[in-house]
Structures are given as C-alpha cells and as structure tokens.
Amino acid sequence: MKITFLSAFWLLLLFVNPFISAQPQQKSFERRVDSVLRLMTLDEKIGQMNQYNDDWTATGPATVDNEKANQVRNGQVGSLLNCVGVERTRRWQSVAMQSRLKIPLLFGQDVIHGYKTTFPIPLAEACSWDMEAIKQSAQTGAAEASASGIHWTFAPMVDIARDPRWGRVMEGAGEDPYLGSAIATARVKGFQGEQLGGINSVMACAKHFAAYGAAIGGRDYNSVDMSDRMLWEVYLPPFKAALDAGAATFMNSFNDINGVPSTGNKVLQRDILKGKWGFGGFVVSDWGSVGEMINHGNVKNEYEAALSAVTAGSDMDMESRCYKNNLAQLVKDNKVPLALIDGAVRRILQKKFELGLFDDPFRFCNAHREQASLNNPEHTKTARQVAAKSIVLLKNENNLLPLPKNLKTIAFIGPLVKALKQNKGFWDVEVPGVDSGFIVSQWEGLKNKLGAATRLLYAKGCEIEGDNRDGFAEAVAVAQQADVVILSIGERRDMSGEAKSRSNICIPGVQEDLLKELLATGKPVVVLINAGRPLVFNFTADHAPAILYTWWLGSEAGNAIADVLFGDYNPSAKLPITFPRSVGQIPIYYSHFNTGRPATSDNNHKYNSSYLDVSIFPKYEFGYGLSYTTFAYSNLQLNTTKMKADEKIEVSLTITNTGKYEGEEIVQLYLRDKVGSISRPVKELKDFRKIQLQAGESKIIKFVIDKEKLSFYNQDLKWVAEAGDFELMIGASSEDIRLRGEFELLQ
Ligand code: BGC
C-alpha cells in the first residue's frame, strides 16, 4: 500500500491523539444508521421506538400480551426489558432475527446495585465517598449483566433526594449535587467502560429526568413544584455530569414539574437535554409514563399522549403502547413529521451499532462466559470490600468497637440476623437458576470471622413489624449469658424502594423496645441498623453505646459487617444525606439558606426560624461518620486571599491520624458566598478527598478553588461568579468544621 502524505498525516494524528479515532468511527455508524433507516417502513421505525416487558419479572404494571413474539418477528419491537439470562435473551434475539430487516433487540434491565453479585444499595455505596469503589461496583454489575445477555442498565439513578420518606431515596446518592455529580460520573464510567461496545460493559441510563426525587411529601410519583434556580442548581447537575461522562441514554420521569409531566416536557428533553447540552443518545420513557399523562390531566387520550411525548423528545416508549398504537396515525394526520420519527429511530439504531449488535446480535449471549462471570470469585471480593466501605459508624461510646476476636460469648439478636434475601435490598435482580444460597447472612458472617473459642448465641427477639413481644424473654436470657450483645434491627428490604414511601420512618414494630430490654441487662449492646433510607431512631441513638448503620449491603453483607465489627476494616463512611430527628423536620438538608431570622440554637425561639417542639438540628448531619481512629486537622494555608476570575487559590492543610488504628478520612471542603444577588446557602460542598493514614501519620492535602466553584445561577439563570467575600470551611462533616479561612473574588 502506498502511504500518501495525507494518510501519513492521519496516522500520525491518530497516534498522537487516540480520541480522534472515535470520530471517523462515529461517522461510519451514522452512515450505517442511514442505510438501515432508508430500508425501513414507518411501521418498522415505530417498532424501534417500542419497548416491552418480557414475562420473566415485572417491575411495573405489566400488560399481558400474547402477541409479543409475533410483533418482534414483524419488526414492531425495538427493545425488551426484564429479559435476563443468555438462554432467554438468545431465544428472543432469534425471534428478532426472523424479522424482515433483522434489526437486533436491545435488552434493558435494572442493574442498580449488582446483578447476581449484589452490592450495597446505591445510597449505602454513596456513603463511601470512594469513586473508585463505586466505579468498580458498577463495573462488576456490568460484567455480570453483559455476560448474561443484557445490553443496557436503567442506572444510575442520579436523582437528588432530600426527603427520606421517599422510598427511592435508597437508589440515589443522597442530597448533594456536588457529591451526586461525582458519583453519577463514577457509575456511568463503571457501567459503560472506556467506550460503548466493550464486551464487559452495558449502556448506562441516567434517570429520572428530572427532579423525580423532589416528589411533594416524599410520596412516590407525586408532583414536583420547583423553582428554576433549585432545578438548575441542585437537581440537574448530576444529570449533566452523567451526560459528560458519556451516558448513552436518559430516562424521563413519572412526575410532573410545575404541572408539565417530564415525559411530555419539551423544555427538559428537547431544549435542555438534546439542545443546550447536545445529548446524542436516546431518551426512554419510564414505565407507562407516556400513557400516564392522561391521568396527569395533560392529554385527553393515548393519541394525544403519544403526540406530546414524541414531540417533547421521548424516543422510546416503555410499556405504554401509546407509540405503537398511535404514531402511524399521527404521521398520517400530519401531526408528527416523519423527520421527528427518523430522528428518534436514528438515535436508537446508533446505539445498537455502537454496541456491536448489528455485527453480531448474539455477542452478549455466550453461556460459558455467563457461567464464568456469574461465578467469578473476584466479584465476591469486590462486593465485600465495597460493602465494608459503605457501613457508617454513627456512635462508639468508650470505644466499644472494634470488638476483640477472642470474646468468650456473643449474643447475636434480632429479626435480621439470619435473614438472607433481606440483605439484598430493593433492586436485586432475579437471575435465572440462581437462588439466595450465595448470600452471606449476618450470622454466617460472624461465624466465618470467629474461631471455635467464641460461643455465638442467637435469639430472634421479635419480628421487623408488629407488636409481638413473645420473643423478648428468650432474647434477654441469651443476652445475659454474653459478654457483648449485637442487635440487628431495621426495615424489611421492601419497605424502601419504588412505591415504598412511608410517612412514619421510625424503626418499625417493637424493635426499639427489644433494645430497651437488652440494655436493661447491663450488657454492652452494639446495634446494627439495616435500612434503605435514613430512619428516625432517637431512643437507639441516645441509649445504645455503639451503632453501625449498615443499610442493605448485598450478597456479602455478613462478611462485611463482621469485618467492621472486629476491626479488619476500620469504618470510613460518611452520610451523603441528612438524618432527621423527627419527620416534622423534613425536608432538612445542610445547604439551606440562612433566612432573614436565622436561629442558632434550640434555646431561643423569639421570632426566629425554628420549631417550638423540635430542634432545628438534624440527628446526624450530612458528611457525618466516625472511625475507630481520630484525625486532627491543622495548618490551613491559602496561597492568596484575593483572586481574579481567571485565577485560582491553592489551599493546603495537614491531616494527622491521632489514634491507634490505620484509617481513612473524608476531608470535606465547603464554601459560602457571603453576599450574592441571589441568597447563597450557608455552605456548599465543593470538593473532598478520601485519604488513608497509618496511626500517627500526617499528610498534606491540597485543594484548588477556581471560578467554577464560586459560580451559581443568577436570576437570569446565567452561571456566574460574583465578586465579593467567600468563607472557606474544611470539615470532617458539614457541621464539624475544623478549619476556616476567607478570601475575596475580585472584579
Ligand atoms: C422505574 C424505573 C425502572 C423501570 C423499569 C419504573 O417503574 O421507575 O426506574 O427502570 O420501572 O423497571
């Protein structure tokens, strides 16, 4: 081959810049998409925009439809969800291969916190503030799911949530846009890998666009009433971060925002997402959300619902059948231009090309790979590590924890001690042929950890719900024989999750009464709280000497809990969401405004912004979490205290591990813009570092403050940094501020 000057130039460029190779490939996909599109009938195009639930499991109100196979064969279905496993996906893909154009199906699934190997619920993982761990968790889920025939996960959920009554608070990263954005990025990268189409990765889906987490009253699917400032500043950033990280798809949401359902929301989907942000992937509706616009009262019937959704930019209809039954007529009636249909189909086909499905529709259907991936011991190891990093030490009076491994007798009590599936949390996946035998219960975890010299006694004590105290006496008798009591209580896994909102978020049933009886024995009691949301547990918080918030930790829950209880892992997690002390405080979050009449203590209620009957302070604040060791913060230095907009300030400080154990600290940087044309929050997280220190070791940490960190949306929704004074706070939590500084942004 003769190498011309021009081709030599291209080769050189490719060598120097690996990213440039993506562009020609992109172009070739576009050409291939066009060539398929040209062959398609209108019916086949609409088929690509239609997604059905398979009958394996249902994650919504499924429609019985015996015609599904025929429709797939006729090219009237573009994607299936809840179709898992090589055998099943292969079977369905074979049906699609009987269609005229043989366009492969996309298989989507909620791989939210693992596939077969279940990881901690996303809110728990967020407590790790460990982006590498979070990425690894997504990567592992992707590796297993992709080996099991799945192309696409409906994750990450990047909805900011500030109301723990909302059941889906468990599925996100908590209350903060900065932390939420970092986690969104890690999750998207974990799911998708370096580039779409990797054999061990799946497409990500940033959901639910938008503001689904702000449902009024924390009631799932409820309306959202929100200012533009709040939307742009708090709820949209994690979506933008997911997009910047390359999220291939977005899902819209069930809720309306200020009266307009997201599914039919043109401003959100066309103007912001596909317009201003330049999103090149496709948008899938949420389950049935196209048709649900009739209930919202925004459209009269399914015909109008399809018109509204497709015009607004929803490319694929999950399960409502409104597109399938109405789009052709809408085109015929000149209500929907063909170009709009082509645009949606082009986006969907493009992803099928990028995934390599046109080259080999069965490339994710390899039974050997499935077996190997689902039984990969490395996955179990990762799940255990991530689970340990997700456990939050809330209290540890007199250093009761870690427990010595040579205790003579431990009483392990509570309704969750021997539970298996409960540890998986809400969004586990039913993998064909896999039972719950591989989950490590908390009981097993302790047994694995302890030698024969320690006697492990058990009593259930009570159920999670209900008022039956019959088991208390046995529990007390068991406790009396022990050196230490460990009590495992909390929610059932189906008490938080989709459609699992609760108005009473206290620890259910008589579990705290059981704790009272156990404490009365005088034995030291360590409490494990298993839950999918921040619960209210004031009695436990005030009386138990040690508390670990274990959330739902997944298949390695038992081992990870044992690792933390006995000090093989020193807890490092910190809360990504505020824990209220009363439901009446909700919504409560750290980055609130100061108000015109701020209250600074609970002792004075004279015409200030407080409650007469409850504290203004949370029970546990955002960013809070203890370690078995302690850390000292010192020597804050700013290289300058005045910066121009195009300059930066370098901040440095020293962290010293002042305790006896090696440990990790999550150092948090908060800023306050003291005077703004719009009131600014009392503090906002703008950076953090997680560092590891040996006992006695010190490290210098550096942060950089730039204009971006000082910017906000002004009244015209412009992203600006206004000149003036800023307060810098470095803390171990949002309330435990250890170092303070000031600086000025100059004109
Ligand atoms: C949920 C989505 C989920 C979908 C498919 C809906 O009910 O809101 O988050 O991806 O079902 O299971």
PDB file of C-alpha atoms and ligand atoms in Angstrom, residues 59-60 81-82 110 154 168 171 207-208 212 221 251 254 286-287 318 427 498, ligand 1:
ATOM      1  CA  THR A  59     -41.011  -4.029  37.654  1.00  0.00           C
ATOM      2  CA  GLY A  60     -44.236  -2.206  36.911  1.00  0.00           C
ATOM      3  CA  LEU A  81     -36.805  -5.142  29.471  1.00  0.00           C
ATOM      4  CA  ASN A  82     -36.715  -7.708  32.235  1.00  0.00           C
ATOM      5  CA  ASP A 110     -32.472  -2.535  36.196  1.00  0.00           C
ATOM      6  CA  PHE A 154     -31.528   1.537  33.752  1.00  0.00           C
ATOM      7  CA  ARG A 168     -36.408   5.627  46.254  1.00  0.00           C
ATOM      8  CA  GLU A 171     -31.467   4.262  44.855  1.00  0.00           C
ATOM      9  CA  LYS A 207     -32.655   8.643  35.336  1.00  0.00           C
ATOM     10  CA  HIS A 208     -35.202  10.036  36.108  1.00  0.00           C
ATOM     11  CA  TYR A 212     -38.301  12.879  40.429  1.00  0.00           C
ATOM     12  CA  TYR A 221     -44.811   9.505  41.653  1.00  0.00           C
ATOM     13  CA  MET A 251     -34.921   8.014  31.172  1.00  0.00           C
ATOM     14  CA  PHE A 254     -43.190   9.852  36.188  1.00  0.00           C
ATOM     15  CA  ASP A 286     -40.390   5.497  32.336  1.00  0.00           C
ATOM     16  CA  TRP A 287     -42.680   2.502  32.637  1.00  0.00           C
ATOM     17  CA  MET A 318     -41.557   1.754  27.772  1.00  0.00           C
ATOM     18  CA  TRP A 427     -33.413  -3.599  43.422  1.00  0.00           C
ATOM     19  CA  GLU A 498     -40.101   2.141  44.260  1.00  0.00           C
TER      20      GLU A 498
HETATM   21  C1  BGC B   1     -38.926   2.707  37.382  1.00  0.00           C
HETATM   22  C2  BGC B   1     -37.637   2.803  36.583  1.00  0.00           C
HETATM   23  C3  BGC B   1     -37.269   1.439  36.085  1.00  0.00           C
HETATM   24  C4  BGC B   1     -38.405   0.910  35.239  1.00  0.00           C
HETATM   25  C5  BGC B   1     -38.118  -0.444  34.652  1.00  0.00           C
HETATM   26  C6  BGC B   1     -40.020   2.017  36.592  1.00  0.00           C
HETATM   27  O1  BGC B   1     -41.141   1.774  37.359  1.00  0.00           O
HETATM   28  O2  BGC B   1     -39.320   3.992  37.757  1.00  0.00           O
HETATM   29  O3  BGC B   1     -36.634   3.352  37.369  1.00  0.00           O
HETATM   30  O4  BGC B   1     -36.080   1.496  35.360  1.00  0.00           O
HETATM   31  O5  BGC B   1     -39.560   0.801  36.044  1.00  0.00           O
HETATM   32  O6  BGC B   1     -38.055  -1.415  35.616  1.00  0.00           O
END
